[in-house]
CSV table of C-alpha atoms in Angstrom, one decimal:
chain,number,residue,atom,x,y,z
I,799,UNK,CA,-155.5,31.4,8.4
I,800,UNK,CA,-154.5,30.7,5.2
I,801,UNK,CA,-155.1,27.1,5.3
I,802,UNK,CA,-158.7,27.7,6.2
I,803,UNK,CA,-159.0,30.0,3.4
I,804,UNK,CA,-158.0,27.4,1.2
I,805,UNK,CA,-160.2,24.8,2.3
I,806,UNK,CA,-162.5,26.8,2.1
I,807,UNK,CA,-162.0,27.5,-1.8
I,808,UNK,CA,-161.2,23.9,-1.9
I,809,UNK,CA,-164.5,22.9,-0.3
I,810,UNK,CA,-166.7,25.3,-2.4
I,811,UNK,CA,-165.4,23.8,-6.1
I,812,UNK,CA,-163.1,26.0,-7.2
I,813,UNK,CA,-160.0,24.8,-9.0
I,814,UNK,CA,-156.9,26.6,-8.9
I,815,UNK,CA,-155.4,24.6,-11.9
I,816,UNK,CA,-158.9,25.5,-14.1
I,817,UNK,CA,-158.7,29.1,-14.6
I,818,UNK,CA,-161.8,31.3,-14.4
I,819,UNK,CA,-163.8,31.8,-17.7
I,820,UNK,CA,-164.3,35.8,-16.7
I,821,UNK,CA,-161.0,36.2,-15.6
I,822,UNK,CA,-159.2,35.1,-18.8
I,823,UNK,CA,-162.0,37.0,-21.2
I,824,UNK,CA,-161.0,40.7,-18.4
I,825,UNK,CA,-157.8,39.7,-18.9
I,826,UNK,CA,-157.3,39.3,-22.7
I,827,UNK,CA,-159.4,42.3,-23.4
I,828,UNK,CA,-157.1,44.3,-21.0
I,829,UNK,CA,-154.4,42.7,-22.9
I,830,UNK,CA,-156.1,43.2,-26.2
I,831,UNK,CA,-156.3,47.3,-25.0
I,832,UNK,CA,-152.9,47.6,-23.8
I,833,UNK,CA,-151.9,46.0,-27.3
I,834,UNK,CA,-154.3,48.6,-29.4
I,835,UNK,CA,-152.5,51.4,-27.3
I,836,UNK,CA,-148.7,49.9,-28.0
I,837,UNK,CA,-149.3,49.4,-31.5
I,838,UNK,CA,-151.3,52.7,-32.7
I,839,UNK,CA,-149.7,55.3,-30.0
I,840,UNK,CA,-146.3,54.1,-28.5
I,841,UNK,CA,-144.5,52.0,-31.2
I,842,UNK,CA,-145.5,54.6,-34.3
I,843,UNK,CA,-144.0,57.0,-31.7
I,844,UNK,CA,-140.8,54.9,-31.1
I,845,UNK,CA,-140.4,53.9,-34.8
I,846,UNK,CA,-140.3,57.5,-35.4
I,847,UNK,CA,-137.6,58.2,-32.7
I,848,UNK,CA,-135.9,55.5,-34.0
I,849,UNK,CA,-136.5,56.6,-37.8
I,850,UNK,CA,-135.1,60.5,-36.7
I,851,UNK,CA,-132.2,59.2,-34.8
I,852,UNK,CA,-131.6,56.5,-38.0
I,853,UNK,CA,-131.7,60.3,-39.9
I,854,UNK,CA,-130.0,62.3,-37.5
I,855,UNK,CA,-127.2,59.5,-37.9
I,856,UNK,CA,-126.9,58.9,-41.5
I,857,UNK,CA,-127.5,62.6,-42.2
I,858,UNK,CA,-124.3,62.9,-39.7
I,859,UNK,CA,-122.2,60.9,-41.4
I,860,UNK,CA,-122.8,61.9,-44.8
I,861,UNK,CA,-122.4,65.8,-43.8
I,862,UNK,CA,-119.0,64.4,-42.2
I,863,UNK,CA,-118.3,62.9,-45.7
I,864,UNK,CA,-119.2,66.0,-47.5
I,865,UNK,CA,-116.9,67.8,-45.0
I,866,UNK,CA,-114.3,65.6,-45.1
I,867,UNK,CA,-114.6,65.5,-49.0
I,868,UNK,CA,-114.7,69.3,-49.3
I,869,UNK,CA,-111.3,69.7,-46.7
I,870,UNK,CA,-110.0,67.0,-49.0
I,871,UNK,CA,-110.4,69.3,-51.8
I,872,UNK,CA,-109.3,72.4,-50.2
I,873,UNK,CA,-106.2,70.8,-49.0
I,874,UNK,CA,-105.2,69.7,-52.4
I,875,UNK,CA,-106.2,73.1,-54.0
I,876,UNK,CA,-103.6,74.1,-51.0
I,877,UNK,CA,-101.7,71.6,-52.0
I,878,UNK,CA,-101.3,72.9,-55.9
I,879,UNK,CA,-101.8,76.7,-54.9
I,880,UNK,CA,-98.6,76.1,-52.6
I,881,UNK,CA,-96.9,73.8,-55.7
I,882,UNK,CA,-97.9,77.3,-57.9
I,883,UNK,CA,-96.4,79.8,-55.6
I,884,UNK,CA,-92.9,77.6,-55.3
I,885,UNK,CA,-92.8,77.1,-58.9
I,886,UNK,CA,-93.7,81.1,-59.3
I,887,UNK,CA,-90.9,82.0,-56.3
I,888,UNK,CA,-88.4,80.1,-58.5
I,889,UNK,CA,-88.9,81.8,-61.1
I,890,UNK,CA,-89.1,85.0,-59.9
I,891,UNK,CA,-86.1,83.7,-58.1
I,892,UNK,CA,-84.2,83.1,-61.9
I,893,UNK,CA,-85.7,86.6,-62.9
I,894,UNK,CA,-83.9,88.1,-60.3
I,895,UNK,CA,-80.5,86.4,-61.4
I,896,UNK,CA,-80.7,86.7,-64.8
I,897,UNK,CA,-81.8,90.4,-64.3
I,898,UNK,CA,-78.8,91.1,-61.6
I,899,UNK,CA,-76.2,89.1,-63.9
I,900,UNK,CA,-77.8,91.9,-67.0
I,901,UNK,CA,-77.4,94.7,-64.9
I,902,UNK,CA,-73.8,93.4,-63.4
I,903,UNK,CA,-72.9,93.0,-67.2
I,904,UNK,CA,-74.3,96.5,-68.3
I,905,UNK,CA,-72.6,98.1,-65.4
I,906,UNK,CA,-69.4,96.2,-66.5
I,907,UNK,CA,-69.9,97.9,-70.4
I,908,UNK,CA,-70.7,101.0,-68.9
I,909,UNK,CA,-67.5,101.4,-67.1
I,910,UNK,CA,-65.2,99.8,-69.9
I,911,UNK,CA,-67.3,102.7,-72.2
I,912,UNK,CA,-66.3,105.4,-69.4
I,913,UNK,CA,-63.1,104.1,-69.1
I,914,UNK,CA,-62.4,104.1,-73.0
I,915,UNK,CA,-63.8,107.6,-73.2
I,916,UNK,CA,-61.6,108.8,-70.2
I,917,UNK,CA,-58.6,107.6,-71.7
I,918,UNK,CA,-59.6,109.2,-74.7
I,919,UNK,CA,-60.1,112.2,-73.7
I,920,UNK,CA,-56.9,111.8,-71.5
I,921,UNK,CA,-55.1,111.2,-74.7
I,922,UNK,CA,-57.1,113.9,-77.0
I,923,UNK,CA,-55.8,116.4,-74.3
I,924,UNK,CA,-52.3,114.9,-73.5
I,925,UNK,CA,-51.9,115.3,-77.7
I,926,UNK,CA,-53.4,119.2,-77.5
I,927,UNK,CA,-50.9,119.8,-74.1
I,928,UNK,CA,-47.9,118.5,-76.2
I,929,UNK,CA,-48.8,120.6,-79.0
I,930,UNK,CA,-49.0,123.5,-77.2
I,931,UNK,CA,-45.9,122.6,-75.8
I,932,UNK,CA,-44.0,121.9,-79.0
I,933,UNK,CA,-45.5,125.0,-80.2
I,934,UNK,CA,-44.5,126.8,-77.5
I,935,UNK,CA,-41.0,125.4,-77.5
I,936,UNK,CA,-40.6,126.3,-81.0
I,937,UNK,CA,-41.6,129.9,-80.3
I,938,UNK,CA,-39.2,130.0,-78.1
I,939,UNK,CA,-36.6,127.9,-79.2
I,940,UNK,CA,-36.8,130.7,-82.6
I,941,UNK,CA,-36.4,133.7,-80.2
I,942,UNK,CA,-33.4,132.2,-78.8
I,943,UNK,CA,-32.0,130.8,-82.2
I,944,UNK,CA,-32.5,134.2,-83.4
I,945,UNK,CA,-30.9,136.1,-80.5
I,946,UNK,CA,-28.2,134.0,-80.7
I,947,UNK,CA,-27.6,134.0,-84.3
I,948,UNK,CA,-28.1,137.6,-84.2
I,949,UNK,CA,-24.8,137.8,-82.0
I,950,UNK,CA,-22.8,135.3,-83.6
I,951,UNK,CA,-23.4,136.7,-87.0
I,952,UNK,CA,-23.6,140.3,-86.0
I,953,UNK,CA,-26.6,141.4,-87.7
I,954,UNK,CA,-30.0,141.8,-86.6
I,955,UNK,CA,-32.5,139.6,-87.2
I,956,UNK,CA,-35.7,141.0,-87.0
I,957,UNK,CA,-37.1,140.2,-90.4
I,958,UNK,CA,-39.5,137.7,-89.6
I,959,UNK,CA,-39.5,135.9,-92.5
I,960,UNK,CA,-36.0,135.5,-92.3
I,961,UNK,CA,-35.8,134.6,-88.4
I,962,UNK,CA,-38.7,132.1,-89.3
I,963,UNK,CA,-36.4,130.0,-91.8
I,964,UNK,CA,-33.4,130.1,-89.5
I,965,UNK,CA,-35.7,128.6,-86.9
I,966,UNK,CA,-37.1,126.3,-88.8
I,967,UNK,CA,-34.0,124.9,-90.5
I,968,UNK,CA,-32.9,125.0,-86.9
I,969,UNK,CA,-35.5,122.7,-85.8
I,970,UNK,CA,-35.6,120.5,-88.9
I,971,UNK,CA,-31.8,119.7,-88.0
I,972,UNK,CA,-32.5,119.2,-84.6
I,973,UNK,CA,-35.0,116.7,-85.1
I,974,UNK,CA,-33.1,115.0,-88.0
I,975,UNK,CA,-30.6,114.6,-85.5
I,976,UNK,CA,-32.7,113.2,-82.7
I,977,UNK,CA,-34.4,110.4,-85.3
I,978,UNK,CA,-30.5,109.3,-86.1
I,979,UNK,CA,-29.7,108.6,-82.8
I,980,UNK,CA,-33.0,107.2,-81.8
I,981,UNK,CA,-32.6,104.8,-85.0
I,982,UNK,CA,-28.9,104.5,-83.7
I,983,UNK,CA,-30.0,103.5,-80.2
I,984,UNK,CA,-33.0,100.9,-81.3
I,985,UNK,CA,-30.5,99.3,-83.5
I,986,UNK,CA,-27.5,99.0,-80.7
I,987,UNK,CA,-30.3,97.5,-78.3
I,988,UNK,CA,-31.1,94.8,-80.8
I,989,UNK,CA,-27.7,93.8,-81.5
């Protein structure tokens, strides 16, 4: 069936190798159309696809550049905010030492001050005790003197003035005495 088809076209002129005059004008005005449509609607509409992706790209990377730029910053404002706070800590750090070894050193004053004043006082009140002591001893030691002198003499002695120089000469002697053999006994130890 096909072969008399053909020879039938054969037969009646027609030329498959000549191509039809009607058929090639249809054609390149279909083709002419198509083209008008793919140049005025569909590549302005891919160009601008392409154009907003192009965009969508760029403007990607350069807000990741501006990002990366600005966490760049921040980390070296980190960076010199955490350089300030070590160099702040160390010398709070020294404050605090210098300020402990002040206060260690005024404490230390403070006692040698308290302990100076106690002694002080120790020896302001050991002087009054033996001065009490001495004049109690010499009250004494004058009542006795007297009594005794009294009997070994035989006569009273309760003039006061009187009794007061006996005692006195009594305690002159006696202490006379006891800074010759004091003198005596620092002498003998240096020898």
């Amino acid at each position: 069936m096909i072969r008399s088809e053909m020879v039938i076209a054969a037969a009646e002129g027609a030329n498959p190798l000549i191509p039809n005059w009607w058929e090639v004008l249809v054609t390149a005005t279909g083709f002419a159309v198509l083209m008008f449509i793919v140049v005025k609607f569909v590549v302005p509409a891919l160009e601008k696809s392409y154009q907003d992706r192009v965009d969508a790209i760029e403007g990607g990377l350069e807000r990741a550049e501006a990002a990366q730029a600005e966490a760049n910053a921040m980390k070296a404002d980190y960076q010199q905010q955490l350089q300030d706070a070590r160099a702040e800590a160390s010398q709070v750090r020294e404050e605090a030492r210098t300020e402990a070894a002040q206060i260690v050193a005024e404490a230390r004053e403070r006692a040698s001050e308290e302990a100076a004043r106690i002694t002080e006082q120790a020896s302001v009140q050991i002087a009054a005790e033996r001065n009490q002591a001495v004049s109690s001893l010499r009250t004494e030691i004058g009542t006795l003197a007297s009594s005794l002198a009294a009997k070994i003499v035989g006569e009273s002695l309760d003039d006061d003035e009187r009794s007061r120089r006996v005692v006195d000469r009594f305690l002159a002697d006696l202490e006379r005495d006891q800074a010759g053999q004091s003198t005596a006994s620092s002498a003998g130890a240096s020898e």
